[in-house]
Short mmCIF file of C-alpha atoms in Angstrom, two decimals:
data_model
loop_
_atom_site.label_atom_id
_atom_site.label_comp_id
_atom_site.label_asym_id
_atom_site.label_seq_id
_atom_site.Cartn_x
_atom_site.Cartn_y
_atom_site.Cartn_z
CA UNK P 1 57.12 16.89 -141.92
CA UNK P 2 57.16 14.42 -138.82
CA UNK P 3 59.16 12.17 -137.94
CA UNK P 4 58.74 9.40 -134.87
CA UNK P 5 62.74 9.84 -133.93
CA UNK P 6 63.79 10.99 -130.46
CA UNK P 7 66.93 12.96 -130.56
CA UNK P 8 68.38 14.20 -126.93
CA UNK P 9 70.60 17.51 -127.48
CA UNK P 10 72.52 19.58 -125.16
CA UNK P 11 71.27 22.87 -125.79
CA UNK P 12 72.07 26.10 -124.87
CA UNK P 13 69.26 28.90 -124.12
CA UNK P 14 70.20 32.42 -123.81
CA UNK P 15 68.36 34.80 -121.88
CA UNK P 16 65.74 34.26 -119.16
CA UNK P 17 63.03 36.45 -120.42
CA UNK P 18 59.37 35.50 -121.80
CA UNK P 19 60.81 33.69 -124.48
CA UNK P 20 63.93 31.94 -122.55
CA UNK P 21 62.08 30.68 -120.21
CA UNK P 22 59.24 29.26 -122.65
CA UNK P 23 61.95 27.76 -124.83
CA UNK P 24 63.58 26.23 -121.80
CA UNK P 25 60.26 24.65 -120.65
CA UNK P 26 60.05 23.11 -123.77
CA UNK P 27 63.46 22.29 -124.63
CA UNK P 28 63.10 20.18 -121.65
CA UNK P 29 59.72 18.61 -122.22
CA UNK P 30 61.22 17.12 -125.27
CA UNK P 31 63.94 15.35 -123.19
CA UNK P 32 66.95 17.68 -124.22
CA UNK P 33 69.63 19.15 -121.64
CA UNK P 34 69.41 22.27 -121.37
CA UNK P 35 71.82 25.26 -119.94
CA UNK P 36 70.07 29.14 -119.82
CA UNK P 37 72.76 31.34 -119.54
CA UNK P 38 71.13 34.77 -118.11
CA UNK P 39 73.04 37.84 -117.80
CA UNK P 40 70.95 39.17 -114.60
CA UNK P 41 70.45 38.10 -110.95
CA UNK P 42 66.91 37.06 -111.76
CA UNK P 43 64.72 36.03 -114.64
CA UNK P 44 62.25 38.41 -116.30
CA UNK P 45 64.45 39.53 -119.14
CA UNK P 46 63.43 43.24 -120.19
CA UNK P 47 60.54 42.82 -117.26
CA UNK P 48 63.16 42.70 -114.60
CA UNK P 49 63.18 46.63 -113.50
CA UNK P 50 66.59 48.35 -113.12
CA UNK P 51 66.26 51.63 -111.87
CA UNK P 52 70.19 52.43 -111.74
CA UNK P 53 71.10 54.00 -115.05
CA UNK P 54 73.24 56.79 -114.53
CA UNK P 55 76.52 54.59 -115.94
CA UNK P 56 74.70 53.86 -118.87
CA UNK P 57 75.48 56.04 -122.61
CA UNK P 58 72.56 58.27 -122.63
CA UNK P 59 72.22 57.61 -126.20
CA UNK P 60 73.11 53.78 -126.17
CA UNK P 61 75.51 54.46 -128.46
CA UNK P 62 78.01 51.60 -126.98
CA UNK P 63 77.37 47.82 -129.17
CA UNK P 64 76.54 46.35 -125.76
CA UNK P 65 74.18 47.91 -122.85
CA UNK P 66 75.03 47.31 -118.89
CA UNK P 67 71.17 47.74 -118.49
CA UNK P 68 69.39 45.24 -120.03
CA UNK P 69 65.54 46.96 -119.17
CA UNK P 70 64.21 49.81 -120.63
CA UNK P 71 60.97 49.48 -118.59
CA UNK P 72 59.83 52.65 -116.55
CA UNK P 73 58.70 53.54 -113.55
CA UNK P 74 55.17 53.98 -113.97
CA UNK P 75 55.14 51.78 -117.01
CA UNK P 76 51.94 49.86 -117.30
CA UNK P 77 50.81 47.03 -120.02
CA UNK P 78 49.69 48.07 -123.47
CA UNK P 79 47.70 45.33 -123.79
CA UNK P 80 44.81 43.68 -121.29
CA UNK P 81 46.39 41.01 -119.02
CA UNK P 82 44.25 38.18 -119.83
CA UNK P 83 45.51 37.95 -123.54
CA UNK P 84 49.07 37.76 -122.26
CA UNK P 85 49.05 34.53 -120.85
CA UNK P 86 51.29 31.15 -122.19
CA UNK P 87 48.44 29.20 -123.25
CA UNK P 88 48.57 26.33 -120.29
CA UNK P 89 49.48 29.01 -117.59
CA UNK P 90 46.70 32.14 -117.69
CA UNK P 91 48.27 35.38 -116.05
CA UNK P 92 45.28 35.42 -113.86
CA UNK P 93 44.76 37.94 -110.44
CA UNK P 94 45.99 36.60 -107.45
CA UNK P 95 45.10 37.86 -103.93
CA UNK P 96 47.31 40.90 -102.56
CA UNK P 97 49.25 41.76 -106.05
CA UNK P 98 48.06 44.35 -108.79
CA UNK P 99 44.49 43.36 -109.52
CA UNK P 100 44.16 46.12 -112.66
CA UNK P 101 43.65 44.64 -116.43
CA UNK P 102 46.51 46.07 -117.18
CA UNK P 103 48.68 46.09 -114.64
CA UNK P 104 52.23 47.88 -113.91
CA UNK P 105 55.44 45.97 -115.23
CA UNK P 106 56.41 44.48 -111.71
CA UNK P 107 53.17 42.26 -111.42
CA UNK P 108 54.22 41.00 -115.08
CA UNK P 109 58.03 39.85 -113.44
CA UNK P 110 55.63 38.27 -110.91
CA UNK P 111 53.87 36.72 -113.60
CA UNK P 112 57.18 35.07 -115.14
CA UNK P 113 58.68 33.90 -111.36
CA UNK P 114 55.44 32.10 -110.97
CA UNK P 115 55.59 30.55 -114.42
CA UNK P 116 59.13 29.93 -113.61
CA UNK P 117 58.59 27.93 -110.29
CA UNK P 118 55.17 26.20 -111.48
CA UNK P 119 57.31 24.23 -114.11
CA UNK P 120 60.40 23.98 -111.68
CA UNK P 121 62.74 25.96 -114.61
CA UNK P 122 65.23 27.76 -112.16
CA UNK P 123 67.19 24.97 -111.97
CA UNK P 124 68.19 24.78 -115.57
CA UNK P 125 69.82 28.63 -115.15
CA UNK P 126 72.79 30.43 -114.44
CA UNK P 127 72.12 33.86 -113.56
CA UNK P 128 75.02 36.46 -113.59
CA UNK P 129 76.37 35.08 -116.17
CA UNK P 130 77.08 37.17 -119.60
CA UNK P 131 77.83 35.37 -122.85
CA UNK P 132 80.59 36.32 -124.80
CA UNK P 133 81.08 34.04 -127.56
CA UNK P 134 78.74 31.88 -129.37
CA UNK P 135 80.80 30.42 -132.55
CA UNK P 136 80.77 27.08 -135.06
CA UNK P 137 82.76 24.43 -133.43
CA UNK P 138 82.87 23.27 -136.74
CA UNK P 139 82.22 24.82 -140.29
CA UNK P 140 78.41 23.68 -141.44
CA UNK P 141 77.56 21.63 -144.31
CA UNK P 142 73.45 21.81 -144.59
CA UNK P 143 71.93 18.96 -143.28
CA UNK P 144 74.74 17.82 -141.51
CA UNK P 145 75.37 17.85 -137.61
CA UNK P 146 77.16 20.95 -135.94
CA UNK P 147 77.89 22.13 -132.70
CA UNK P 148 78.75 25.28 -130.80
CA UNK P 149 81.17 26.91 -129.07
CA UNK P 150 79.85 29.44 -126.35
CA UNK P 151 81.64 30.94 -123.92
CA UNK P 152 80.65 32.76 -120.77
CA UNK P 153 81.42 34.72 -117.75
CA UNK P 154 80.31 34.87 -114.35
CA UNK P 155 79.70 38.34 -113.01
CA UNK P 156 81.25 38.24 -109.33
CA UNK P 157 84.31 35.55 -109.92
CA UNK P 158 85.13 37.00 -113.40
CA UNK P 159 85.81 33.21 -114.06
CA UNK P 160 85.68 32.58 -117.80
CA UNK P 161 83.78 29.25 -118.80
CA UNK P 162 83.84 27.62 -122.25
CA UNK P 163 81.14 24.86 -123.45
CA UNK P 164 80.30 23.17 -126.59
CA UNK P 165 76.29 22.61 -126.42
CA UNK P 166 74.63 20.74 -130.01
CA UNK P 167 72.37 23.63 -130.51
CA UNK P 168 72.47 27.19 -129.34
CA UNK P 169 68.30 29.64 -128.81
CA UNK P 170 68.96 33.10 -129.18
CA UNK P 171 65.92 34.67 -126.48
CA UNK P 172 67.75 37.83 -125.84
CA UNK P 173 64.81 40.35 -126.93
CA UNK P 174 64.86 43.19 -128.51
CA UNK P 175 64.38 46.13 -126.41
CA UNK P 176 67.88 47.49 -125.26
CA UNK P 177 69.62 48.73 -127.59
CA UNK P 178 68.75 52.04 -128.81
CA UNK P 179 67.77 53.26 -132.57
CA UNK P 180 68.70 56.74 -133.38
CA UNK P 181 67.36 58.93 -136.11
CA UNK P 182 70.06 60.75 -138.07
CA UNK P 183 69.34 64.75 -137.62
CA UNK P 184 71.65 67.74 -138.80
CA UNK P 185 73.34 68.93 -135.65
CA UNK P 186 72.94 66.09 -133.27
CA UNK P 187 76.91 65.98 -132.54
CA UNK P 188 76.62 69.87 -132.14
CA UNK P 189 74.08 69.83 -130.00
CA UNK P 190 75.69 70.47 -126.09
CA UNK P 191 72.38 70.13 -123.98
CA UNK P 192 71.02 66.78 -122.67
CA UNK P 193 69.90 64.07 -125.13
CA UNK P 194 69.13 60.38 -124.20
CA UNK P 195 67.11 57.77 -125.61
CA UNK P 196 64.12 56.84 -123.63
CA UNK P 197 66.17 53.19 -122.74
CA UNK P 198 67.35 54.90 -119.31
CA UNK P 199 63.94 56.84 -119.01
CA UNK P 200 62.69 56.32 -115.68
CA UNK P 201 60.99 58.83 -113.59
CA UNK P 202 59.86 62.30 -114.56
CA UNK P 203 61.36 64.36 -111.70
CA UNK P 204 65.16 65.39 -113.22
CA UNK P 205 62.88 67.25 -116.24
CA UNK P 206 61.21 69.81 -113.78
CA UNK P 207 60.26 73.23 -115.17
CA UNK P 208 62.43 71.87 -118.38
CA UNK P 209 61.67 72.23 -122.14
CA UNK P 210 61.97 68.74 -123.26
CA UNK P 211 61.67 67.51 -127.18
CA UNK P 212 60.11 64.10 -127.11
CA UNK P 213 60.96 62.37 -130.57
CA UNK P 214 58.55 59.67 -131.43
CA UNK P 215 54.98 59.29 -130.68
CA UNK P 216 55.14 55.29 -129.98
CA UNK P 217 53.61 53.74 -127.12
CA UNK P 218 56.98 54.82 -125.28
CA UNK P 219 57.15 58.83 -126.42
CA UNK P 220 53.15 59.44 -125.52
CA UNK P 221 53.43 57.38 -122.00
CA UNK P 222 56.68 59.65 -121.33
CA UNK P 223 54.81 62.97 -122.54
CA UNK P 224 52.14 62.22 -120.83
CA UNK P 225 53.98 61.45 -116.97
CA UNK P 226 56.20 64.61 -118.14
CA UNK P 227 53.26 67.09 -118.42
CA UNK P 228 53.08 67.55 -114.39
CA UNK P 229 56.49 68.44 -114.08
CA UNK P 230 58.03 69.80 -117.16
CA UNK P 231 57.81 73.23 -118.25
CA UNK P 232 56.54 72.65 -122.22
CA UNK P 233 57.20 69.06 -123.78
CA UNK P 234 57.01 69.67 -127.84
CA UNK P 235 56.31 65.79 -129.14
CA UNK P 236 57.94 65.52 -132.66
CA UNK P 237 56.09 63.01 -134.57
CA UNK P 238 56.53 62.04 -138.31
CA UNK P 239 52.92 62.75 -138.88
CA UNK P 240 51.02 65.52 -137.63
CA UNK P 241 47.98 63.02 -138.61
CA UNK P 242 47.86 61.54 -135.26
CA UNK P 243 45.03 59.32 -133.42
CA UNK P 244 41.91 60.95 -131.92
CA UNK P 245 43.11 59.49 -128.95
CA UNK P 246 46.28 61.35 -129.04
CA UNK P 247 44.81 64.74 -130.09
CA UNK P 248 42.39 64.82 -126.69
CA UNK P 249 45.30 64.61 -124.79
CA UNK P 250 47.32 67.53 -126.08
CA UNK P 251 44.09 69.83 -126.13
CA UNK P 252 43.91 68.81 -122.58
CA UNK P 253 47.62 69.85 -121.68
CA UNK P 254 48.49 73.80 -122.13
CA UNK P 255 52.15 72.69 -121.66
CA UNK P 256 51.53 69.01 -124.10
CA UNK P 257 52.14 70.38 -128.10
CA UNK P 258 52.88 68.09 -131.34
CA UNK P 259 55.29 69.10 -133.56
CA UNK P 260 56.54 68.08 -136.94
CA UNK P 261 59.47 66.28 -137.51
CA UNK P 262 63.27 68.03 -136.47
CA UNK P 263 65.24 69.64 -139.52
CA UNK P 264 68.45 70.68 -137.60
CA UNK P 265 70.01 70.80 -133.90
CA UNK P 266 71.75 74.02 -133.06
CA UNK P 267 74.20 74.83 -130.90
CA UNK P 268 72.71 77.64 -128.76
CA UNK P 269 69.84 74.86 -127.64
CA UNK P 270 67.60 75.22 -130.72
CA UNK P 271 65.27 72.69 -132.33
CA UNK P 272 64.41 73.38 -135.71
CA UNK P 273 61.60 71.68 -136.77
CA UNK P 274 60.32 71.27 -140.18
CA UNK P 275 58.10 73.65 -140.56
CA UNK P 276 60.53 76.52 -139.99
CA UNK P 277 58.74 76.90 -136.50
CA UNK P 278 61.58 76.41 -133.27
CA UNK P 279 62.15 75.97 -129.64
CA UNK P 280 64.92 76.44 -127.27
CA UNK P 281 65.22 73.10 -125.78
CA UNK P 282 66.88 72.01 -122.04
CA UNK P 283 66.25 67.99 -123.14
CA UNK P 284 65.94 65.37 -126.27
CA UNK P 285 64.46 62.13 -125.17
CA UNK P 286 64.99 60.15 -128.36
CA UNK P 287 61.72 57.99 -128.31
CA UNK P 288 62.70 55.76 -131.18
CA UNK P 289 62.98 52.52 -130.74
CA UNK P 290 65.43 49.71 -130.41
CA UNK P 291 66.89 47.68 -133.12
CA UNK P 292 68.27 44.07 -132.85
CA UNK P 293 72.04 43.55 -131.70
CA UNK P 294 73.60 39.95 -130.63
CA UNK P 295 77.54 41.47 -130.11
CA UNK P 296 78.47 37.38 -129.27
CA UNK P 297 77.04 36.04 -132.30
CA UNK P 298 79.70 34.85 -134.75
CA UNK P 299 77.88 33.04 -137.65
CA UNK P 300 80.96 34.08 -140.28
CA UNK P 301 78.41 36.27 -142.17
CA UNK P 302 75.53 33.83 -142.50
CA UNK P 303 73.10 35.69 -140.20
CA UNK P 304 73.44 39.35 -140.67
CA UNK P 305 71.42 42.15 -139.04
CA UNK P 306 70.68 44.80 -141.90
CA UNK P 307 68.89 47.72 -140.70
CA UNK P 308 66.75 45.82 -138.22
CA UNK P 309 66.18 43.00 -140.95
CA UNK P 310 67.53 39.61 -138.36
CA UNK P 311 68.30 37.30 -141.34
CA UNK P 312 68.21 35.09 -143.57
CA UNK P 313 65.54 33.52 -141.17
CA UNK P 314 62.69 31.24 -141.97
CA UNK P 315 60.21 31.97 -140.26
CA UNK P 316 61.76 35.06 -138.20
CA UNK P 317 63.69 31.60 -136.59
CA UNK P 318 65.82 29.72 -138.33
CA UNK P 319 69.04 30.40 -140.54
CA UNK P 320 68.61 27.87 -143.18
CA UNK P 321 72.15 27.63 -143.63
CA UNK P 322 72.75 26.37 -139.80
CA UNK P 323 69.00 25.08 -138.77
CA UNK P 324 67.92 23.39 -136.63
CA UNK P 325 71.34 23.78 -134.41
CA UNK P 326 71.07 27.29 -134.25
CA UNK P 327 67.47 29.03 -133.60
CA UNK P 328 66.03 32.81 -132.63
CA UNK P 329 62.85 33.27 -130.73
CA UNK P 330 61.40 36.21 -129.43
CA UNK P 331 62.65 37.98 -132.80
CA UNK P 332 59.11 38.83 -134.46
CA UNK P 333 57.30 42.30 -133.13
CA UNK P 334 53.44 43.56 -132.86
CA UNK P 335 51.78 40.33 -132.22
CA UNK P 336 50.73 38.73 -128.82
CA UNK P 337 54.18 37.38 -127.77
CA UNK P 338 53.66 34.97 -125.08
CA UNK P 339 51.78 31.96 -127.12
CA UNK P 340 53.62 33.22 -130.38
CA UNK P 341 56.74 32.53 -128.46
CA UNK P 342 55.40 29.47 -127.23
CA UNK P 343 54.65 28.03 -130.48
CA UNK P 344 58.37 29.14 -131.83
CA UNK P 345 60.05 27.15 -128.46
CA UNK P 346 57.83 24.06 -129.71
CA UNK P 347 59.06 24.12 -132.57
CA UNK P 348 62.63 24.28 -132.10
CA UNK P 349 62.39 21.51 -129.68
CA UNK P 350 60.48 19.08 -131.55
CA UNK P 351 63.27 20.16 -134.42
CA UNK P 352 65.98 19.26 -132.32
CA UNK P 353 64.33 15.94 -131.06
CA UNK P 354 63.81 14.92 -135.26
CA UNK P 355 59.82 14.56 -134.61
CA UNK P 356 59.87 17.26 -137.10
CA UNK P 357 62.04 18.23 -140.11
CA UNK P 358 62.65 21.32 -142.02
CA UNK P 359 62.20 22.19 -145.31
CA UNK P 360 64.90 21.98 -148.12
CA UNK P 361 67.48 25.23 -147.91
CA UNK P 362 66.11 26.14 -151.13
CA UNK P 363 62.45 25.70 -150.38
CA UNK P 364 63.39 28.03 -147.14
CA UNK P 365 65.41 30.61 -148.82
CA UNK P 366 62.69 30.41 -151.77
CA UNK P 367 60.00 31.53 -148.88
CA UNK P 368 62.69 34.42 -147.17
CA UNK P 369 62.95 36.12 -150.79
CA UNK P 370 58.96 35.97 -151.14
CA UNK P 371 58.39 37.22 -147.84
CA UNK P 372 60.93 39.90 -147.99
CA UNK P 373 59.39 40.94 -151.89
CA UNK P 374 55.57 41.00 -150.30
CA UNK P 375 56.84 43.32 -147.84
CA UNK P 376 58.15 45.40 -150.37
CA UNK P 377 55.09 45.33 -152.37
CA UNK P 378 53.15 46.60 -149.24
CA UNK P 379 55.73 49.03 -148.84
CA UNK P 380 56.77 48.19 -145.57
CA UNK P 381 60.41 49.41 -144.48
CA UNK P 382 62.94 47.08 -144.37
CA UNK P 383 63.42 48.32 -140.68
CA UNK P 384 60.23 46.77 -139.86
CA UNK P 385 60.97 43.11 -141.59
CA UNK P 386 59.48 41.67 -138.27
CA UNK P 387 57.02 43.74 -137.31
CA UNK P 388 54.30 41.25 -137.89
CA UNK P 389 50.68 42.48 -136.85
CA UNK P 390 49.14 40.05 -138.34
CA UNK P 391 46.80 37.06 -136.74
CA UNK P 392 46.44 35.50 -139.40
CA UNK P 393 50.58 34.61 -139.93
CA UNK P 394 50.09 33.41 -136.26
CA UNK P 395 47.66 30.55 -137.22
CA UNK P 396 49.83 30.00 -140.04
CA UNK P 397 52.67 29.50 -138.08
CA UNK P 398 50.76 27.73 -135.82
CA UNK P 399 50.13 24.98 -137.97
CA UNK P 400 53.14 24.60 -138.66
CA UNK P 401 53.50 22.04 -135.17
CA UNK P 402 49.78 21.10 -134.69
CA UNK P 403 50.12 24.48 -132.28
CA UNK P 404 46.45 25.57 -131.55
CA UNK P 405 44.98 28.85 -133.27
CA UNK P 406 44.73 31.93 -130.88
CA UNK P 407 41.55 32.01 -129.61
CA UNK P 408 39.03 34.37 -131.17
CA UNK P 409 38.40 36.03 -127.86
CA UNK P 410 42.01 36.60 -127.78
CA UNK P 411 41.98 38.30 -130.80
CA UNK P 412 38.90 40.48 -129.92
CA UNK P 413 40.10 41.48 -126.58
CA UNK P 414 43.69 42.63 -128.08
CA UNK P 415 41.67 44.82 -131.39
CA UNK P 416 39.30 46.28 -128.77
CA UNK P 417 42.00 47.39 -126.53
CA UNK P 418 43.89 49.00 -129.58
CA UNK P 419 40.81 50.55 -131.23
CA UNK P 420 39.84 51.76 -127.24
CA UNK P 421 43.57 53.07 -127.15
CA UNK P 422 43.08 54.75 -130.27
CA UNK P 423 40.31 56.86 -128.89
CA UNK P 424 40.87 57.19 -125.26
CA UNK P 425 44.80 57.15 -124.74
CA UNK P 426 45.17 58.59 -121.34
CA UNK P 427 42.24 56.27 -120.00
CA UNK P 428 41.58 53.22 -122.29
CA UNK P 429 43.81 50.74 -119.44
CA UNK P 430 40.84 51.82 -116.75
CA UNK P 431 37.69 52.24 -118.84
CA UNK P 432 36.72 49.83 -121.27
CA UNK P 433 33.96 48.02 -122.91
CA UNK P 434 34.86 44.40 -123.88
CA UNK P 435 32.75 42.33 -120.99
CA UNK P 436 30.84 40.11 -123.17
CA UNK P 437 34.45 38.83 -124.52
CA UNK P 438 35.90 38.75 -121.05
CA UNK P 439 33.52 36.33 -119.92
CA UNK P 440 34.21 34.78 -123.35
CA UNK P 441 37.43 33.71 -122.13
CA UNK P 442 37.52 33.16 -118.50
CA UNK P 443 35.01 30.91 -119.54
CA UNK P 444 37.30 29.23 -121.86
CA UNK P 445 40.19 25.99 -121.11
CA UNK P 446 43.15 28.45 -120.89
CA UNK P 447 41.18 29.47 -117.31
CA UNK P 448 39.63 26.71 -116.51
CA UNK P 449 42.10 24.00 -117.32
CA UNK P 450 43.83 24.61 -114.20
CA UNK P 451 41.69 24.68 -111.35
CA UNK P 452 40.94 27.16 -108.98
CA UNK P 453 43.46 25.82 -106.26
CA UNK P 454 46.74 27.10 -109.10
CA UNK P 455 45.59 30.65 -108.11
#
């Protein structure tokens, strides 16, 4: 529904990733105030590269991580650069930086900083400052106006701050705190285990025989860097069924083998694995994934994270119970993030402004219970609620705000990357096949609109 009313909040954005910053350029564009609290010296969120982990719980096992990135050394993008863009502000090639497709992670931080001056957003944050607190100033009544608490803390001064903003965007992400299988023996077990969230560089696993759980995107970049140093790497994967991409690879690699999934953890360095067949291990790297955590978040029990299931949200954004005031962006996983993210921050701020209204709180938890059912139908884990990989929810959402459609040649350059990934792991980011589409879209207004004098 739309509305013509004009509503000027104070709101509070958290986190100065992707997905702060996007909701912050919005936020603004509708004529709110708006505060970005952001933990780190710089924005970039889980781009922003830390390579100092060795304070951090090698299995993340704390509620709250002092490194925020999980990004490694020679981490490069999964997906092709062009596709990546915030649909007014392409993440084009500029002279003297990383030219590739699909560049390393620091050209990506460059990306943001340039998005981040171009729009003048710096102003609007505090960096080094954690939150702490985000609470109900006052107990919510649906429909009716409420307003939150949030209190911070600067890093250096230790000075304590506390701020009552009309609305509250959660844009912390999703990739720092660790998920960890549960396997016999993994208390027992005295030899070195760590998630791959303080992965960085290969060199510490030299002539080692490292277990690499998890054959993600993370666990087959990290056995592939390992192969040139360690001694064997034995990838544990829940399928032996793996891509043909994947199976080059390890007949490539005397050292490289797949393994089924662990039965047990011994004491005297064994890994059991399934199939009865074992190895005498030196290191676990527990490629596994992340689940969501917000540690400030007091809601009283209305928004609850259940194995990895953020909700009730509509929409993977909004509690019903306490929407519009308090909103979650960035939550929703496997799709192309940027203009997703983009269309969630437009949203929100036209929600905030009253251009736009919600739905009843029955109509919205009505939808939540049918969503949640169809993914039960498709048999889809309740751990993976938001993993979306779908274009077609994308439009939906779209539409939602008047939000444009992706662009078919977005879509086409994102499948052919996958399907090329699929096939050619260890070379589908330098060799590819998708030129026709590429001109496709640098002919297209998300390249053009700008002029060649942005770049």
């Amino acid at each position: 529904m739309v509305s013509d009313r004009n509503l000027s909040k104070n709101v509070c954005v958290i986190g100065a990733g992707p997905s702060g910053l996007v909701a912050a350029r919005e936020l603004r564009k509708e004529g709110h105030n708006v505060v970005v609290l952001e933990q780190n010296h710089d924005v970039g969120g889980q781009w922003l590269y830390e390579p100092k982990v060795e304070h951090e719980d090698p299995l993340g096992k704390t509620n709250v991580q002092s490194v925020h990135s999980s990004i490694y050394a020679s981490l490069r993008l999964t997906s092709p650069r062009e596709i990546m863009g915030f649909t007014d502000f392409p993440f084009a090639v500029k002279k003297g930086r990383d030219s590739r497709r699909f560049p390393g992670h620091r050209e990506l931080l460059l990306y943001l900083k340039d998005f981040c001056e171009y729009f003048g957003l710096r102003e609007m944050i505090r960096f080094n400052t954690k939150v702490e607190y985000v609470g109900m100033l006052n107990y919510p009544e649906f429909g009716k106006d409420l307003r939150w608490i949030v209190k911070s803390k600067e890093k250096e001064s230790e000075m304590g701050v506390e701020e009552v903003f009309d609305a509250v965007v959660v844009a912390t992400g999703h990739y720092s705190q660790p998920r960890l299988p549960n396997i016999k023996g993994m208390d027992e077990w005295r030899r070195k285990q760590m998630h791959s969230h303080i992965y960085r560089v290969p060199n510490p696993f030299q002539d080692e025989v490292v277990v690499v759980i998890g054959n993600s995107l993370s666990g087959q970049d990290i056995g592939m860097e390992l192969v040139d140093v360690a001694k064997e790497i034995h990838l544990s994967a829940k399928s032996l069924d793996v891509s043909e991409g994947l199976s080059k690879v390890i007949s490539k690699h005397n050292n490289l083998h797949l393994r089924p999934q662990i039965d047990s953890l011994h004491e005297d360095g064994r890994v059991l694995f399934e199939d009865g067949t074992s190895v005498v291990a030196d290191t676990i790297i527990y490629c596994t994934g992340y689940s969501y955590s917000f540690p400030f978040l007091d809601t009283k029990g209305i928004v609850v994270v259940d194995d990895d299931r953020v909700g009730p949200l509509y929409e993977h954004t909004f509690p019903p119970s306490l929407a519009p005031s308090l909103s979650f962006i960035g939550v929703p996983r496997k799709l192309i993030g940027f203009p997703f993210f983009e269309s969630q921050a437009k949203w929100i701020a036209k929600l905030l402004s009253g251009k736009r209204t919600l739905p009843s709180w029955d109509e919205m938890m009505q939808s939540i219970k049918e969503f949640y059912r169809s993914r039960e139908v498709a048999g889809i884990p309740k751990h993976n609620t938001h993993d979306i990989a779908n274009f077609e929810y994308c439009d939906k959402y779209a539409d939602y705000i008047g939000f444009p459609h992706l662009e078919e040649w977005r879509k086409e350059l994102c499948l052919s990357a996958l399907r090329n990934a699929d096939i050619n792991l260890d070379t589908y980011r330098d060799s590819y096949d998708d030129s026709e589409m590429l001109q496709e879209a640098y002919q297209s207004s998300h390249f053009t609109h700008l002029g060649p004098e942005a770049f």
